[in-house]
Coordinates of C-alpha atoms (C1' of nucleotides) in Angstrom, one line a residue:
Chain A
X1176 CA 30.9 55.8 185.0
X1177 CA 29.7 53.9 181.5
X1178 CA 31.4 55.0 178.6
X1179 CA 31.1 57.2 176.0
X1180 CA 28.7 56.2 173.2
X1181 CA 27.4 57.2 169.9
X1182 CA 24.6 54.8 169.9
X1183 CA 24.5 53.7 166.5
X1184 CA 23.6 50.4 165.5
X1185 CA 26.6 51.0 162.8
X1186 CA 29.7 49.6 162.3
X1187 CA 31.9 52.5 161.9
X1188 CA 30.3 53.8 164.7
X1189 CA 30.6 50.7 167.0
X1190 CA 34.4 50.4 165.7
X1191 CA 34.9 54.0 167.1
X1192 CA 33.2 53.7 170.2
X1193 CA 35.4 51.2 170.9
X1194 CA 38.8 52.2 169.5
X1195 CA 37.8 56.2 168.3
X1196 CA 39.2 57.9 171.7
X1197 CA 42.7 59.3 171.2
X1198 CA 45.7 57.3 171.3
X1199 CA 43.9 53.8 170.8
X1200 CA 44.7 53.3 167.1
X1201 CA 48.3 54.6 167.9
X1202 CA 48.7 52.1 170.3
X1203 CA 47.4 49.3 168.1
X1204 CA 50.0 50.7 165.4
X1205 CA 52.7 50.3 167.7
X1206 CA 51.9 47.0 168.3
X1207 CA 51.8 46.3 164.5
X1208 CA 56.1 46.1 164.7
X1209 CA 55.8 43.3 167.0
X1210 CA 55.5 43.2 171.0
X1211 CA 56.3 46.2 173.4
X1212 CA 56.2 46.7 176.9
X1213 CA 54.6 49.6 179.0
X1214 CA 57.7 51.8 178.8
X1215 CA 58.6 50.8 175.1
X1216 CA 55.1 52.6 174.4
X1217 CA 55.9 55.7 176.8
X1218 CA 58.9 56.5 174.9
X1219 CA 57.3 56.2 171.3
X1220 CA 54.1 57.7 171.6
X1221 CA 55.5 61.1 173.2
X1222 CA 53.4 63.1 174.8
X1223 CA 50.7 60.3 176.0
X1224 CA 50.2 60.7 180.0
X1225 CA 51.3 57.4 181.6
X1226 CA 47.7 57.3 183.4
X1227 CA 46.0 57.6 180.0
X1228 CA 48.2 54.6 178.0
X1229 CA 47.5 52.6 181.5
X1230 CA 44.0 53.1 180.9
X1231 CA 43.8 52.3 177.1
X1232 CA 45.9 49.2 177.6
X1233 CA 43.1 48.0 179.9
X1234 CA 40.5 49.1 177.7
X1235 CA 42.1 47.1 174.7
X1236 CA 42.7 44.2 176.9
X1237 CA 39.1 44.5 178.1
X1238 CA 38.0 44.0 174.5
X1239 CA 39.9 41.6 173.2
X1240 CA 42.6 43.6 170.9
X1241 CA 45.6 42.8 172.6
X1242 CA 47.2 41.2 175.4
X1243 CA 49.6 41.2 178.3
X1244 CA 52.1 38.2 178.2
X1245 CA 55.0 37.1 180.5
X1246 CA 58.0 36.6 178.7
X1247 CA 60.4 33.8 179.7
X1248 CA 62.8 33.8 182.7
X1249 CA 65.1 35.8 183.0
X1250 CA 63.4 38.3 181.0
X1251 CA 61.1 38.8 184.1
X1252 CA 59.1 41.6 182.2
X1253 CA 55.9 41.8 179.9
X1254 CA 54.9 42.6 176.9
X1255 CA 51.3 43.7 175.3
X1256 CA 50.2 42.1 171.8
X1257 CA 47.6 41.9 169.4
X1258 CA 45.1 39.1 169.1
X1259 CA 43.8 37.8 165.8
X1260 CA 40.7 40.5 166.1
X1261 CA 43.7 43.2 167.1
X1262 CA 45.4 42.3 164.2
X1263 CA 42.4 42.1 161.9
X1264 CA 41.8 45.6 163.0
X1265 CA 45.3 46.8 162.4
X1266 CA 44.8 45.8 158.6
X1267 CA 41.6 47.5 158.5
X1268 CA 43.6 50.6 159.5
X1269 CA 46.3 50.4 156.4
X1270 CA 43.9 52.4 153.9
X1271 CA 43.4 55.4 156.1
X1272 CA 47.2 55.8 157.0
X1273 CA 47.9 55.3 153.0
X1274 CA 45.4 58.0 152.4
X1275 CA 47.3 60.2 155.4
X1276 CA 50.3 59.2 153.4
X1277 CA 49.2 60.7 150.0
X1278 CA 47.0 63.4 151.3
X1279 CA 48.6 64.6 154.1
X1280 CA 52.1 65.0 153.4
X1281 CA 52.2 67.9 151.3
X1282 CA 53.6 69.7 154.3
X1283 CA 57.3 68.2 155.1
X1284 CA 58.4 66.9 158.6
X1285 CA 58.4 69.6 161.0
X1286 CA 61.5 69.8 163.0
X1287 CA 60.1 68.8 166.3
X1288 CA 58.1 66.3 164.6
X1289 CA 58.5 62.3 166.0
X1290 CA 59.3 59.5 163.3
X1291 CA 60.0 56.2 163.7
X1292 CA 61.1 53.8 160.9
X1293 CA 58.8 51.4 161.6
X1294 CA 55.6 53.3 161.6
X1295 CA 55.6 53.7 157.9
X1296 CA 57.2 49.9 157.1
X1297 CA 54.1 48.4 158.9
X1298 CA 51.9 50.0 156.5
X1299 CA 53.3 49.8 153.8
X1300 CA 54.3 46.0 154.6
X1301 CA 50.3 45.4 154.7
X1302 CA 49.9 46.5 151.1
X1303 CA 52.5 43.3 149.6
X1304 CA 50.7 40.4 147.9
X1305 CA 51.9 37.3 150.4
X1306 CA 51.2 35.2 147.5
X1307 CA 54.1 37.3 145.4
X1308 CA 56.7 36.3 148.3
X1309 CA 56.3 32.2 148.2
X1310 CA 59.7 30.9 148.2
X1311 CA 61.4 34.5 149.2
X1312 CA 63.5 34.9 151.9
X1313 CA 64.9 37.9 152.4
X1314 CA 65.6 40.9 154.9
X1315 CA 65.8 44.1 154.1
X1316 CA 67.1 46.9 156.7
X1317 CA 65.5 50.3 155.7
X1318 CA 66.4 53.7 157.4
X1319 CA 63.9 56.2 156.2
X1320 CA 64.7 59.7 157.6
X1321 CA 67.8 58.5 159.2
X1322 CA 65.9 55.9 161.4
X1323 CA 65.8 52.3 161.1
X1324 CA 63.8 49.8 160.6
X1325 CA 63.7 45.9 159.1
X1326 CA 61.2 44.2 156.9
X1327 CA 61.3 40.7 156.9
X1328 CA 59.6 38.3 154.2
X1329 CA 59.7 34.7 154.5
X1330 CA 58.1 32.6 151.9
X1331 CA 54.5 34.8 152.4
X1332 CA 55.2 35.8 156.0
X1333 CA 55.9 39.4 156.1
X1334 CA 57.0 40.8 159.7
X1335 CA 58.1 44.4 160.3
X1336 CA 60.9 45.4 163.2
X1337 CA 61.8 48.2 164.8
X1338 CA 65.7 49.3 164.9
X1339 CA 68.7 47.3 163.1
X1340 CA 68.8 43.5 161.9
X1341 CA 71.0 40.5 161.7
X1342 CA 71.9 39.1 157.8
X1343 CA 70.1 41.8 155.8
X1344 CA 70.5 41.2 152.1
X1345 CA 69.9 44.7 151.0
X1346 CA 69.9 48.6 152.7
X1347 CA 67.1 50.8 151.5
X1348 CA 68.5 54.7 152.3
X1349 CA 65.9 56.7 151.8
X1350 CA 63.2 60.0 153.0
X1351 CA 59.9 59.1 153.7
X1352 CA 58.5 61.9 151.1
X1353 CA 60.3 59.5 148.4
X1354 CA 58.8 56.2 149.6
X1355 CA 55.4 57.3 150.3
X1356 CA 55.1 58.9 146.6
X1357 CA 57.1 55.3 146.0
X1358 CA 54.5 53.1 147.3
X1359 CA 51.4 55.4 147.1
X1360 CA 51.4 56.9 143.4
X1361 CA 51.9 56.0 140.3
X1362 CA 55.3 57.2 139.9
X1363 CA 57.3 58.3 136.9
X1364 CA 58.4 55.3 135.0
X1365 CA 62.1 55.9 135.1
X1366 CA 62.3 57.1 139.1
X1367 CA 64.5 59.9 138.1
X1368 CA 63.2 62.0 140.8
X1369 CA 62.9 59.4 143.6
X1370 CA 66.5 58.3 142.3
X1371 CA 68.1 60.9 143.8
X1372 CA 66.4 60.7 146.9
X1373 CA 66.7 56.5 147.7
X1374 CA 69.8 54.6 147.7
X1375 CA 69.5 50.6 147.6
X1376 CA 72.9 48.7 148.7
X1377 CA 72.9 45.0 148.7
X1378 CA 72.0 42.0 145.8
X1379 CA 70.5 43.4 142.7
X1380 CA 67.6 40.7 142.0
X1381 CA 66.4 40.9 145.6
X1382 CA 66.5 44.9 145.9
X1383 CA 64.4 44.3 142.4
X1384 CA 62.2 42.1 143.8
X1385 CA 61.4 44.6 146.8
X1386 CA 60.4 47.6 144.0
X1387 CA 58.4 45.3 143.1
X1388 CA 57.0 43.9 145.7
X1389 CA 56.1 48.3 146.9
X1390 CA 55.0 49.0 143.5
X1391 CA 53.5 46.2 142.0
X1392 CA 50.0 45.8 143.4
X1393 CA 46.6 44.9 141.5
X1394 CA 48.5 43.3 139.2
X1395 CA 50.0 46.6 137.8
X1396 CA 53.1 48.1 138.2
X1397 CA 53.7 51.4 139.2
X1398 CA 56.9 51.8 138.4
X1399 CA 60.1 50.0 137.3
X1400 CA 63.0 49.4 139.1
X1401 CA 66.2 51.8 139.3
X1402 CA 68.8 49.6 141.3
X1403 CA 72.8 50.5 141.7
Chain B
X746 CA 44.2 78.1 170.2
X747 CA 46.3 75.4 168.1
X748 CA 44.6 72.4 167.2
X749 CA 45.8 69.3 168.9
X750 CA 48.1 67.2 167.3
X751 CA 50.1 64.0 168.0
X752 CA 53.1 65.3 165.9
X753 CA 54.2 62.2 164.5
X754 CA 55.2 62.3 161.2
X755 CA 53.2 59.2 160.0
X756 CA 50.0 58.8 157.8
X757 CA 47.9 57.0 160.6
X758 CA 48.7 59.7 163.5
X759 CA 48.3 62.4 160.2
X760 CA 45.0 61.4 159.5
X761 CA 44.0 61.2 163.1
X762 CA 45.4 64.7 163.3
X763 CA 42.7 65.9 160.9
X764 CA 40.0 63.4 161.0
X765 CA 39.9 61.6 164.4
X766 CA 38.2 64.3 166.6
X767 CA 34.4 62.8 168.0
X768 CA 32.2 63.1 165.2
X769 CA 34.2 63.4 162.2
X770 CA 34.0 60.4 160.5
X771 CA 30.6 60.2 161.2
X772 CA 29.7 63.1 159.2
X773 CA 32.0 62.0 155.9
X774 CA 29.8 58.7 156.7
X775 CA 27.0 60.6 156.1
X776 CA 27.8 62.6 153.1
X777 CA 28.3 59.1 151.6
X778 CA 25.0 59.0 151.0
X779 CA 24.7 61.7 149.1
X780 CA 24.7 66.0 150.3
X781 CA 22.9 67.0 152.9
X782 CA 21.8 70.2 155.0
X783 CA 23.0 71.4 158.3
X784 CA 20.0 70.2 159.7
X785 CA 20.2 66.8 158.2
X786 CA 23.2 66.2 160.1
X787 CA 21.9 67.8 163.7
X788 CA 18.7 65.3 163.1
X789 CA 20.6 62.1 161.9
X790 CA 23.5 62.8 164.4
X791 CA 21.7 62.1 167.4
X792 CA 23.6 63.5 170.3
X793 CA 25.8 66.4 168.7
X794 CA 25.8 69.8 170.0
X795 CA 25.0 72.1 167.5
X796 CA 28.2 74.0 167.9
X797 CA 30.8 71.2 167.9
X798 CA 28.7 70.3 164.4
X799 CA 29.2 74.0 163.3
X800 CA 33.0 73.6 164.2
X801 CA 33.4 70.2 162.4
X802 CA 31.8 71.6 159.1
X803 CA 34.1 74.3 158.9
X804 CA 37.8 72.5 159.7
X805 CA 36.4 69.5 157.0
X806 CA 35.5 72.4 154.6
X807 CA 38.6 74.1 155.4
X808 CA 40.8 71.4 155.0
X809 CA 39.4 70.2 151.8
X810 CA 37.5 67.6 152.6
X811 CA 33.7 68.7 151.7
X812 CA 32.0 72.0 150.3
X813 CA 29.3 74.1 151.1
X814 CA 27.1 74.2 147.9
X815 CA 24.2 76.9 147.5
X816 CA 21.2 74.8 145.8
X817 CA 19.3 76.4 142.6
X818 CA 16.1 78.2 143.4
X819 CA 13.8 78.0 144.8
X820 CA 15.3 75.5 147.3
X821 CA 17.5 78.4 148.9
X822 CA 19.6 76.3 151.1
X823 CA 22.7 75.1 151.0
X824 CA 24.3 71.4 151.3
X825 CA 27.3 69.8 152.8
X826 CA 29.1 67.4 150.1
X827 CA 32.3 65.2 149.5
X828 CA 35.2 66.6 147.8
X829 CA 37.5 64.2 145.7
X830 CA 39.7 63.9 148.7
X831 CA 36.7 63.4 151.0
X832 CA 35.4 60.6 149.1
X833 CA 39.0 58.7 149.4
X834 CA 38.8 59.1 152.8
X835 CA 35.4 57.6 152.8
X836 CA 36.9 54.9 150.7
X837 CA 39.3 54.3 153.2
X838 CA 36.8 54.0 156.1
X839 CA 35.3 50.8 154.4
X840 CA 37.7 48.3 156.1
X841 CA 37.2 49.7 160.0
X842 CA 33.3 49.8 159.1
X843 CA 33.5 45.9 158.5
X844 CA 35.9 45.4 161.0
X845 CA 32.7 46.5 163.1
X846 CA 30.1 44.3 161.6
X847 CA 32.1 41.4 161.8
X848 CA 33.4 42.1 165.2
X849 CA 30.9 44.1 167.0
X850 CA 27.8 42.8 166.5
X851 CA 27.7 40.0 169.3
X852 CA 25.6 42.5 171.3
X853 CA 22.4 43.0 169.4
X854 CA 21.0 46.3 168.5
X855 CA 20.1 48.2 172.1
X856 CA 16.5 49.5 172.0
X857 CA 17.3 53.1 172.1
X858 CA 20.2 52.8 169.7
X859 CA 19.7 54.8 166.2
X860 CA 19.9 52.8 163.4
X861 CA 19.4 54.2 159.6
X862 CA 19.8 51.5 156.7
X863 CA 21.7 54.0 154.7
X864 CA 24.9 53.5 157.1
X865 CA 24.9 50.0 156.3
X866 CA 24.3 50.0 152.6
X867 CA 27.0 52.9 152.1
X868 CA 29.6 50.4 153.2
X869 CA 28.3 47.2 151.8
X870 CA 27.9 49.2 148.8
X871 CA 32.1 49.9 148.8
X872 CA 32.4 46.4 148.4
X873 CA 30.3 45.9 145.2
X874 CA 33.0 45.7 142.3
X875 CA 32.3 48.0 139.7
X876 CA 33.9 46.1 137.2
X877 CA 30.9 43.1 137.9
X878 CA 28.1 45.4 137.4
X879 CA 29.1 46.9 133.7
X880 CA 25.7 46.8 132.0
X881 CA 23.3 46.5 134.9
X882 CA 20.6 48.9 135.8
X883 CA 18.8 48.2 138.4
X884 CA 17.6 49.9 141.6
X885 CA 17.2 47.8 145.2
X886 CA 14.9 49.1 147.9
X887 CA 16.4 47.9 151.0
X888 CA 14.3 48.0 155.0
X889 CA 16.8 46.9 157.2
X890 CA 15.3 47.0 160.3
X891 CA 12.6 49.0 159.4
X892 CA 14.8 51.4 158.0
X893 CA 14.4 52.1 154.3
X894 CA 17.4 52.9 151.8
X895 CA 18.0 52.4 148.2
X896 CA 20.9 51.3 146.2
X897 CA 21.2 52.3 142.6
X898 CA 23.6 50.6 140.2
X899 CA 24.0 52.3 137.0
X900 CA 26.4 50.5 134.5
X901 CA 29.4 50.8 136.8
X902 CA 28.4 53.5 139.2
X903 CA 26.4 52.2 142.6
X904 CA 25.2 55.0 144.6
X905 CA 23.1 54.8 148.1
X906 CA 20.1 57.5 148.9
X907 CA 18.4 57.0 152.1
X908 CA 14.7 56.1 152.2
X909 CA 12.4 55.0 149.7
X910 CA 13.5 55.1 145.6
X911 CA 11.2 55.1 142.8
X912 CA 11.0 52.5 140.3
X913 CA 12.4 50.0 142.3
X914 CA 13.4 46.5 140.9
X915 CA 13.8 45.0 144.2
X916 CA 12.9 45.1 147.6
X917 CA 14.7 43.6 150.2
X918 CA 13.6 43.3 153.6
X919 CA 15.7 42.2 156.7
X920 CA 17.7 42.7 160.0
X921 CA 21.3 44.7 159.9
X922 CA 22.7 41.3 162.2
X923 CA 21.6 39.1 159.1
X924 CA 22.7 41.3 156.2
X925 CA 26.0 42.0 158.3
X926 CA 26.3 37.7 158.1
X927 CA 26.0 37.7 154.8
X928 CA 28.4 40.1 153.3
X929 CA 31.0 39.8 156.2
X930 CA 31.5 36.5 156.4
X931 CA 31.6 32.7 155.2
X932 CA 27.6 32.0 155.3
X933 CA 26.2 28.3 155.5
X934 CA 25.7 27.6 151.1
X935 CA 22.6 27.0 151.7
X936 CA 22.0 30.1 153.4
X937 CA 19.0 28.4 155.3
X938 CA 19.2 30.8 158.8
X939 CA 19.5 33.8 156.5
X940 CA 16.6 33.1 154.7
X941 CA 14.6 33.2 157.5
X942 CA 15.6 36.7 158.0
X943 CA 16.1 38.0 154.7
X944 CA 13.0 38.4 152.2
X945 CA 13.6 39.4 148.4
X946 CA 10.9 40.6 146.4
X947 CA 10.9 41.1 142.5
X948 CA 12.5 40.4 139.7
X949 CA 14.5 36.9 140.2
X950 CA 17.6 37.3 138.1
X951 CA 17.9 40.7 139.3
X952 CA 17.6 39.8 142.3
X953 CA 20.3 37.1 141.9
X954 CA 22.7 40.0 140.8
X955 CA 22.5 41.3 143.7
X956 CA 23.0 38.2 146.1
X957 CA 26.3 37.4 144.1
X958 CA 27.5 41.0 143.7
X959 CA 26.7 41.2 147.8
X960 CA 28.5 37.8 148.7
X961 CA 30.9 37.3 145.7
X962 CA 34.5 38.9 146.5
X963 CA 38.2 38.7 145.7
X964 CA 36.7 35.8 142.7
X965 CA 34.9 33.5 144.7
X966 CA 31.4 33.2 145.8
X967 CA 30.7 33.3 149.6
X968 CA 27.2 32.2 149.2
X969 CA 24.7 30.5 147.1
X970 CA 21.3 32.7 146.7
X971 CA 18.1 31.8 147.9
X972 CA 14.9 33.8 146.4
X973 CA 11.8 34.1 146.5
Chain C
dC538 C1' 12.2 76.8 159.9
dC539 C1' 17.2 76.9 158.8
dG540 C1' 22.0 77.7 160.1
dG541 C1' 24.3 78.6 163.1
dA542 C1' 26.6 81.4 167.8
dT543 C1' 27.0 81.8 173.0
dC544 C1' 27.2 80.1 177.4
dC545 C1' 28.1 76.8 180.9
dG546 C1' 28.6 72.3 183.4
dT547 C1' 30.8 67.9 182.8
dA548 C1' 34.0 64.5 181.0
dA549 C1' 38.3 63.6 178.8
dC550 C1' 43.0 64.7 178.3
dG551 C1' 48.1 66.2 179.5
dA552 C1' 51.8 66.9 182.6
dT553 C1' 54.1 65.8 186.5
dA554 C1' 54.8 63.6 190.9
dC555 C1' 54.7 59.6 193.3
dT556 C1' 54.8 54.3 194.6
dG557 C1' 55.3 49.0 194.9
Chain D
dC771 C1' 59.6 48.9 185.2
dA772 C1' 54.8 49.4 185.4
dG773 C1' 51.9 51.6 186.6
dT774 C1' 48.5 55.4 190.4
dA775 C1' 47.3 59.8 192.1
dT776 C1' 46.6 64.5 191.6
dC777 C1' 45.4 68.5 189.3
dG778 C1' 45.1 72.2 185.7
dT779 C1' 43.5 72.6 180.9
dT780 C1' 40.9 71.4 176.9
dA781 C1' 37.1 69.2 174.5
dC782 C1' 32.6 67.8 174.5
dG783 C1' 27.3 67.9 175.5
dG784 C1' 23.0 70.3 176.2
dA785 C1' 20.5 74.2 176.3
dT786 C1' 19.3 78.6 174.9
dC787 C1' 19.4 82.4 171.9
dC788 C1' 19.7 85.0 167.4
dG789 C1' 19.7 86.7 162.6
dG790 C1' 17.9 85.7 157.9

DNA sequence: CCGGATCCGTAACGATACTG
DNA sequence: CAGTATCGTTACGGATCCGG
């Protein structure tokens, strides 16, 4: 029983042969938000059969993209987490879920629709400059569609995490329409619009320093800061 | 008969949603280098049943992501070709198509695996800043492998067209593993194994253009050019 | 020949039940 | 908790056929 090829000598083909079949990539996103166990990835990627995420964890093991670990006494369970070339491909993944985030979310959230914080954070926590975070410190606990998730930066390390944080320095309130128009177009200068829709709580020059950090790439920003 | 979804609401699993079925991708690779016919596609695509082609065509038409255009007489047939929205996906494929040639080419090419030069070009091609080529005109003939493609660069605007160009200024002959080196990763200066796999013909200063514009990202130089 | 549509066998997937 | 085992359903692959 080989498996499925396209037999291309090409690397998007190659990368797909390897990762293309359904639910890899999701799996390597879940894994972007730090380590999970088995049942940490039944319960967020609904509607995967058990047999088939037993199989792609094997597969992804297989081929180098992530690995199983033992944690520490008395934790007595394990977790699965990307190596360097599973995290090299996770990056390599940001542009196409920015491009689902400005081209496919013209129709809201459906009501049965899943969502997870920390699916949009690890994405969008890919597109900050680590060179613009040197000497920062700061945490910033977001809950986008009324779920929660923390991004950490520490002086050019950038780390997204799943659910509520210690010490945050500033609350981001906000619907993911508003921060995916926030981070993914060039927004109207004043924010008017996404005003309405995002509430920041917390220190003034670091909630600045995080609309910046969303908006401000190439060296251009998109859009400046509305802070109360 | 409802199409398959992972109903997440995130741009990855979004994407994935519209673009992550077998075969997809491969076609908007394909329309990268430039429009082509129905049967284009069934002869490039080795290995695709006619009908799943016929069934990809229409949900990438329907959902916006390429036309159907009728060509002028006396051609009579019609082409396939990227929309705006298409061609920012393609964009967005770039990284996971490098992620391959850096990553999956330990394995060399198989003997019955199809290669055409125009699937490595239109991705090396994505790298080329336009910004660096403002004033050129020039037009490479590339055999990689034996394949032939061209890549035109027109005062800012690089295009790939598979097989052989007219008025070429350079031809560059060599394998997809060395040319996959050479733009993906930190080569030797002296680029002394390349050489022996890579053979430029033609104008030298042109031809030095392209080595730097192949090699030379994010500011600094990845390799010194050897010519011939 | 081009641009598909139809049919059918096989492989992949989805849901649930079960086990160490 | 971390998976196997089983089984019905869907998607894919290959071939053939059909209208312009």
């Amino acid at each position: 029983m080989t498996r499925r090829s396209y037999n291309q000598y090409c690397g998007l083909s190659r990368s797909l042969d390897l990762v293309g079949e359904r639910w890899t990539l999701l799996i390597v996103r879940e894994l972007m938000s730090g380590p999970k166990r088995y049942s940490d990835l039944v319960d967020t990627l609904d509607g995967i059969g058990t047999n088939l995420l037993a199989s792609r964890v094997k597969q992804l093991d297989n081929d180098g993209l992530i690995t199983r670990k033992q944690l520490p006494p008395p934790a007595a369970s394990q977790v699965y987490e990307l190596t360097p070339a599973g995290r090299e491909l996770a990056a390599a993944l940001v542009p196409l879920a920015v491009w689902g985030l400005r081209h496919r979310f013209d129709e809201p959230r459906r009501g049965d629709e899943n969502y997870r914080a920390e699916w949009t954070l690890v994405f969008l926590a890919a597109l900050i400059d680590p060179a613009a975070t040197t000497g920062v410190r700061a945490v910033f606990q977001f809950w986008i569609d009324d779920s929660p998730a923390a991004l950490s930066i520490d002086n050019g390390r950038v780390v997204v995490t799943p659910g509520e944080a210690d010490d945050t320095d500033v609350v981001v309130t906000t619907d993911l329409r508003t921060l995916a128009d926030l981070a993914t177009r060039d927004l109207d200068p004043d924010l008017t619009k996404a005003a309405e829709c995002l509430m920041i709580d917390g220190d003034a020059t670091v909630a600045q320093l995080l609309l910046e950090l969303l908006t401000e790439r190439d060296g251009r920003s998109h859009a400046r800061a509305v802070c109360c």
